[in-house]
Short mmCIF file of C-alpha atoms in Angstrom, two decimals:
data_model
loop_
_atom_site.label_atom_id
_atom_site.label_comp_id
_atom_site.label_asym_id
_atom_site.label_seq_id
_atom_site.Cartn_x
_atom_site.Cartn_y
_atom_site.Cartn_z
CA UNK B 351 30.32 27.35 53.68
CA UNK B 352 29.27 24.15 52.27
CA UNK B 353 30.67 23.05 48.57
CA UNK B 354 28.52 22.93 45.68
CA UNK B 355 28.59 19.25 44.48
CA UNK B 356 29.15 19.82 40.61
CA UNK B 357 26.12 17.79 38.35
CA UNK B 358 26.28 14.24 37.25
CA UNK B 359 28.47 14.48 33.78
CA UNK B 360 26.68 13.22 30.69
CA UNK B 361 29.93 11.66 29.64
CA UNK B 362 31.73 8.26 30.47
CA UNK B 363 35.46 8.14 30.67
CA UNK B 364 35.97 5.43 28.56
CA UNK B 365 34.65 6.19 24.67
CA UNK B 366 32.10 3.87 23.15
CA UNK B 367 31.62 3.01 19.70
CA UNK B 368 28.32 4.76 18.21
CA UNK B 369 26.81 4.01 14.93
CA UNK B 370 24.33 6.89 13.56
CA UNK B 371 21.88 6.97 10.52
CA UNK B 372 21.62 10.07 8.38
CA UNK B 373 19.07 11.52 6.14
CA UNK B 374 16.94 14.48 4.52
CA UNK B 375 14.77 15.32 1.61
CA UNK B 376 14.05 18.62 2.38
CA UNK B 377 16.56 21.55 0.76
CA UNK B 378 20.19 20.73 -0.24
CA UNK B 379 20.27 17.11 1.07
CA UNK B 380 23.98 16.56 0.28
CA UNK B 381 24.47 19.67 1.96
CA UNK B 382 22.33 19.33 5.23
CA UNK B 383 24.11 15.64 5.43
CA UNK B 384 27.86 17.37 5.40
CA UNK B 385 26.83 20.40 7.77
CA UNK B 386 25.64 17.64 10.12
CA UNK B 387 28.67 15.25 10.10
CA UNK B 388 30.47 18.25 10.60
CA UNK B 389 28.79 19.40 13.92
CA UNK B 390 29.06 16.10 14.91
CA UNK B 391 32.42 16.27 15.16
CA UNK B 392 32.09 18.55 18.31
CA UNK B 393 31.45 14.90 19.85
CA UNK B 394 31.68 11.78 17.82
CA UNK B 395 35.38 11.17 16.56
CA UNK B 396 33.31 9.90 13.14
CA UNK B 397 36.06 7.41 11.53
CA UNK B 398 33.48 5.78 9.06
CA UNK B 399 30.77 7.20 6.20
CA UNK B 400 28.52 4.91 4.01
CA UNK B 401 28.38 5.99 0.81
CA UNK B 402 25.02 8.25 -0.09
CA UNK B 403 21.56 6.40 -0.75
CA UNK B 404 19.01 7.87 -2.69
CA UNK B 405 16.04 6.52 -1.17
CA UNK B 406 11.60 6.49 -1.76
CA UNK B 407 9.79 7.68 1.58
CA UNK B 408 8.36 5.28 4.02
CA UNK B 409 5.37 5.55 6.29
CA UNK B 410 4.28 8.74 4.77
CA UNK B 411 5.03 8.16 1.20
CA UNK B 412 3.82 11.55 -0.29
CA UNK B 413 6.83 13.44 -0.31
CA UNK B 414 10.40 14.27 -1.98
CA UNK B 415 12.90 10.97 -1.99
CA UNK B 416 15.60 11.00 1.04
CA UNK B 417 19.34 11.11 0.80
CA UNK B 418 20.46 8.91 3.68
CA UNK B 419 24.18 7.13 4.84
CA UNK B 420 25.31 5.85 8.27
CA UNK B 421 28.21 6.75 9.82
CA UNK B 422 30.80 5.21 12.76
CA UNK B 423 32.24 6.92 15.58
CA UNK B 424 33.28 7.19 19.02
CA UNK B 425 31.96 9.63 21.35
CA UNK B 426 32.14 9.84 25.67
CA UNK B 427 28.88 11.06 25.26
CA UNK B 428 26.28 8.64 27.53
CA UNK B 429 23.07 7.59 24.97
CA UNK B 430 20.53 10.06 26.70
CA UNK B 431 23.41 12.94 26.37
CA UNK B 432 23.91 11.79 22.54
CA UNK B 433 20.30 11.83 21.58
CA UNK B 434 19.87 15.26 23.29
CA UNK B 435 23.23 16.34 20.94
CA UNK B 436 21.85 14.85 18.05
CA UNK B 437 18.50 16.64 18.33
CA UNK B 438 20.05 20.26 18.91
CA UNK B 439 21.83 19.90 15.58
CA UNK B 440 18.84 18.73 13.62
CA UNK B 441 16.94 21.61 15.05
CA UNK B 442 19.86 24.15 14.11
CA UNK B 443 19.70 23.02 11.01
CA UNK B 444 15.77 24.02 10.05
CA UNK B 445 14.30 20.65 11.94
CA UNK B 446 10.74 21.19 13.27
CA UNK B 447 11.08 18.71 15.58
CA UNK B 448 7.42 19.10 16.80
CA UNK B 449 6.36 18.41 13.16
CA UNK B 450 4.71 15.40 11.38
CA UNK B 451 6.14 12.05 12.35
CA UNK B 452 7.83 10.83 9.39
CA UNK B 453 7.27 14.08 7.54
CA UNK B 454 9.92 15.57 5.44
CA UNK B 455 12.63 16.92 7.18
CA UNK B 456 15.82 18.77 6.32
CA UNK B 457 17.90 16.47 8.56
CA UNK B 458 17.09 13.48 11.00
CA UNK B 459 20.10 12.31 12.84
CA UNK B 460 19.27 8.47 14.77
CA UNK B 461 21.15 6.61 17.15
CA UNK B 462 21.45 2.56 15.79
CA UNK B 463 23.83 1.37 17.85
CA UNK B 464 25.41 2.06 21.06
CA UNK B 465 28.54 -0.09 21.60
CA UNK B 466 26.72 -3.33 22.29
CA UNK B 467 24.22 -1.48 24.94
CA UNK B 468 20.57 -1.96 24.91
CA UNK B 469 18.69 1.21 26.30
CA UNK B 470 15.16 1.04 26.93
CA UNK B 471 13.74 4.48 28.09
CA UNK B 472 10.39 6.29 26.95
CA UNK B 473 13.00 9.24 25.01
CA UNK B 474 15.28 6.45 23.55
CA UNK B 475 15.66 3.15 22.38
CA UNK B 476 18.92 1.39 21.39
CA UNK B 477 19.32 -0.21 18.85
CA UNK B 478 17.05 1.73 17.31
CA UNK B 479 13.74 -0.08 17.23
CA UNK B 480 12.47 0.04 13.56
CA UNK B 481 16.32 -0.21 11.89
CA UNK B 482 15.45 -4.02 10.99
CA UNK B 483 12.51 -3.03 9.11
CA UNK B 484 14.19 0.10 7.35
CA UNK B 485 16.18 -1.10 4.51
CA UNK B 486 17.13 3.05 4.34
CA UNK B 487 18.91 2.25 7.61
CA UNK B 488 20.26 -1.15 7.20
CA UNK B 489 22.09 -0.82 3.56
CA UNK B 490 24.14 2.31 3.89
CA UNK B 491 24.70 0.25 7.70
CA UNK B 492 25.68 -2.45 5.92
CA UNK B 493 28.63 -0.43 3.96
CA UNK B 494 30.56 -0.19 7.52
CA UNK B 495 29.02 -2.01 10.17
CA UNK B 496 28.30 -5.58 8.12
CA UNK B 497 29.73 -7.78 10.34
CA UNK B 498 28.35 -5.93 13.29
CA UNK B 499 25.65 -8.27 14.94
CA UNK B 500 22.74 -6.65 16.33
CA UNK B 501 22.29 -6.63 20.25
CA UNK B 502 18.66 -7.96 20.07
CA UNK B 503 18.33 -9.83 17.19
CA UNK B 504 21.49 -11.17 17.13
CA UNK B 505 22.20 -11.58 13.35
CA UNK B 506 24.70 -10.10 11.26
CA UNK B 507 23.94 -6.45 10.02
CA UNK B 508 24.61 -7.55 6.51
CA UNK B 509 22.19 -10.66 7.24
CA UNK B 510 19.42 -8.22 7.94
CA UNK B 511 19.91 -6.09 5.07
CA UNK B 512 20.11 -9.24 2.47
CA UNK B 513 16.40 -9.74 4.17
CA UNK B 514 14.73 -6.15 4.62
CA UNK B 515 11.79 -5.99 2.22
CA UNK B 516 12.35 -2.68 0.25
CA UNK B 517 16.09 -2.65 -0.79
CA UNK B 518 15.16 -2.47 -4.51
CA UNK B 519 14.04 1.06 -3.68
CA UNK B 520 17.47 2.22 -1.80
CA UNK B 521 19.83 3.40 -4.66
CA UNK B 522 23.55 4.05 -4.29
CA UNK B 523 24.12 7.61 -5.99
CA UNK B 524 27.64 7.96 -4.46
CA UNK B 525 30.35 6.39 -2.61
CA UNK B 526 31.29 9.73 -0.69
CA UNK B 527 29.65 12.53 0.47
#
């Protein structure tokens, strides 16, 4: 009888470093942000939190004001596994995730940064490939990654957020979640 050859594991043996951005403006944002740092405990040792940004809505700018941070962790999670991860929690936690791009969402979970990988598939792109542009993204970033220098660009985190146009509209509203 021949042996079943178990499938290729989604995780590395060695844990990487993973920064994630976090945000919602639909229900009880504060809420929906803790409920998803705590399911993403059942892989990324988080060890970091920004504190909580109140901030307007890009790209589609006709709806409620997000609540974002970024977090730090490690996870043995490979990026494709991660992303998969990320996306079951957002869509156990009232994410449509067939909805409108950009649309208001209860919870979006991204990938920034993967150790100092760069992934370049059509499901996922690391560093994320707007985060330079997103001053939501780069300020609460910049609370625990600033010295972090970005894999592509190569310039400081806290370099790019100093830049990003839009960081008069990205409020702290508190230093913990």
């Amino acid at each position: 009888m021949a042996e079943l050859t178990p499938p290729p594991s989604p995780s590395s043996s060695a844990a990487a470093t993973v920064y994630l951005a976090l945000g919602g403006n639909l229900g009880d944002r504060a809420a929906n942000l803790a409920e998803a740092i705590r399911r993403l405990g059942e892989a990324v040792k988080i060890d970091a939190q920004s504190a909580l940004y109140e901030t307007a809505p890009m790209y589609v700018t006709d709806q409620p004001a997000f609540l974002n941070m970024a977090v730090r962790g490690t996870t043995r999670l490979e990026p494709a596994a991660l992303l998969r991860f990320l996306k079951g929690i957002e869509e156990s936690l009232g994410r449509d995730l067939g909805g409108l791009r950009f649309g208001p969402r209860p919870i979006d979970v991204d990938i920034l940064l993967y150790a100092d990988r760069v992934v370049a598939e059509p499901e996922l792109e690391v560093p994320h490939p707007r985060m330079a542009e997103r001053a939501f993204v780069l300020c609460p970033l910049a609370d625990i990654a600033a010295d972090i220098v970005h894999p592509v660009l190569n310039r400081r985190i806290d370099a790019l957020c100093g830049e990003v146009p839009g960081r008069e509209t990205v409020v702290r509203v508190a230093e913990t979640l």
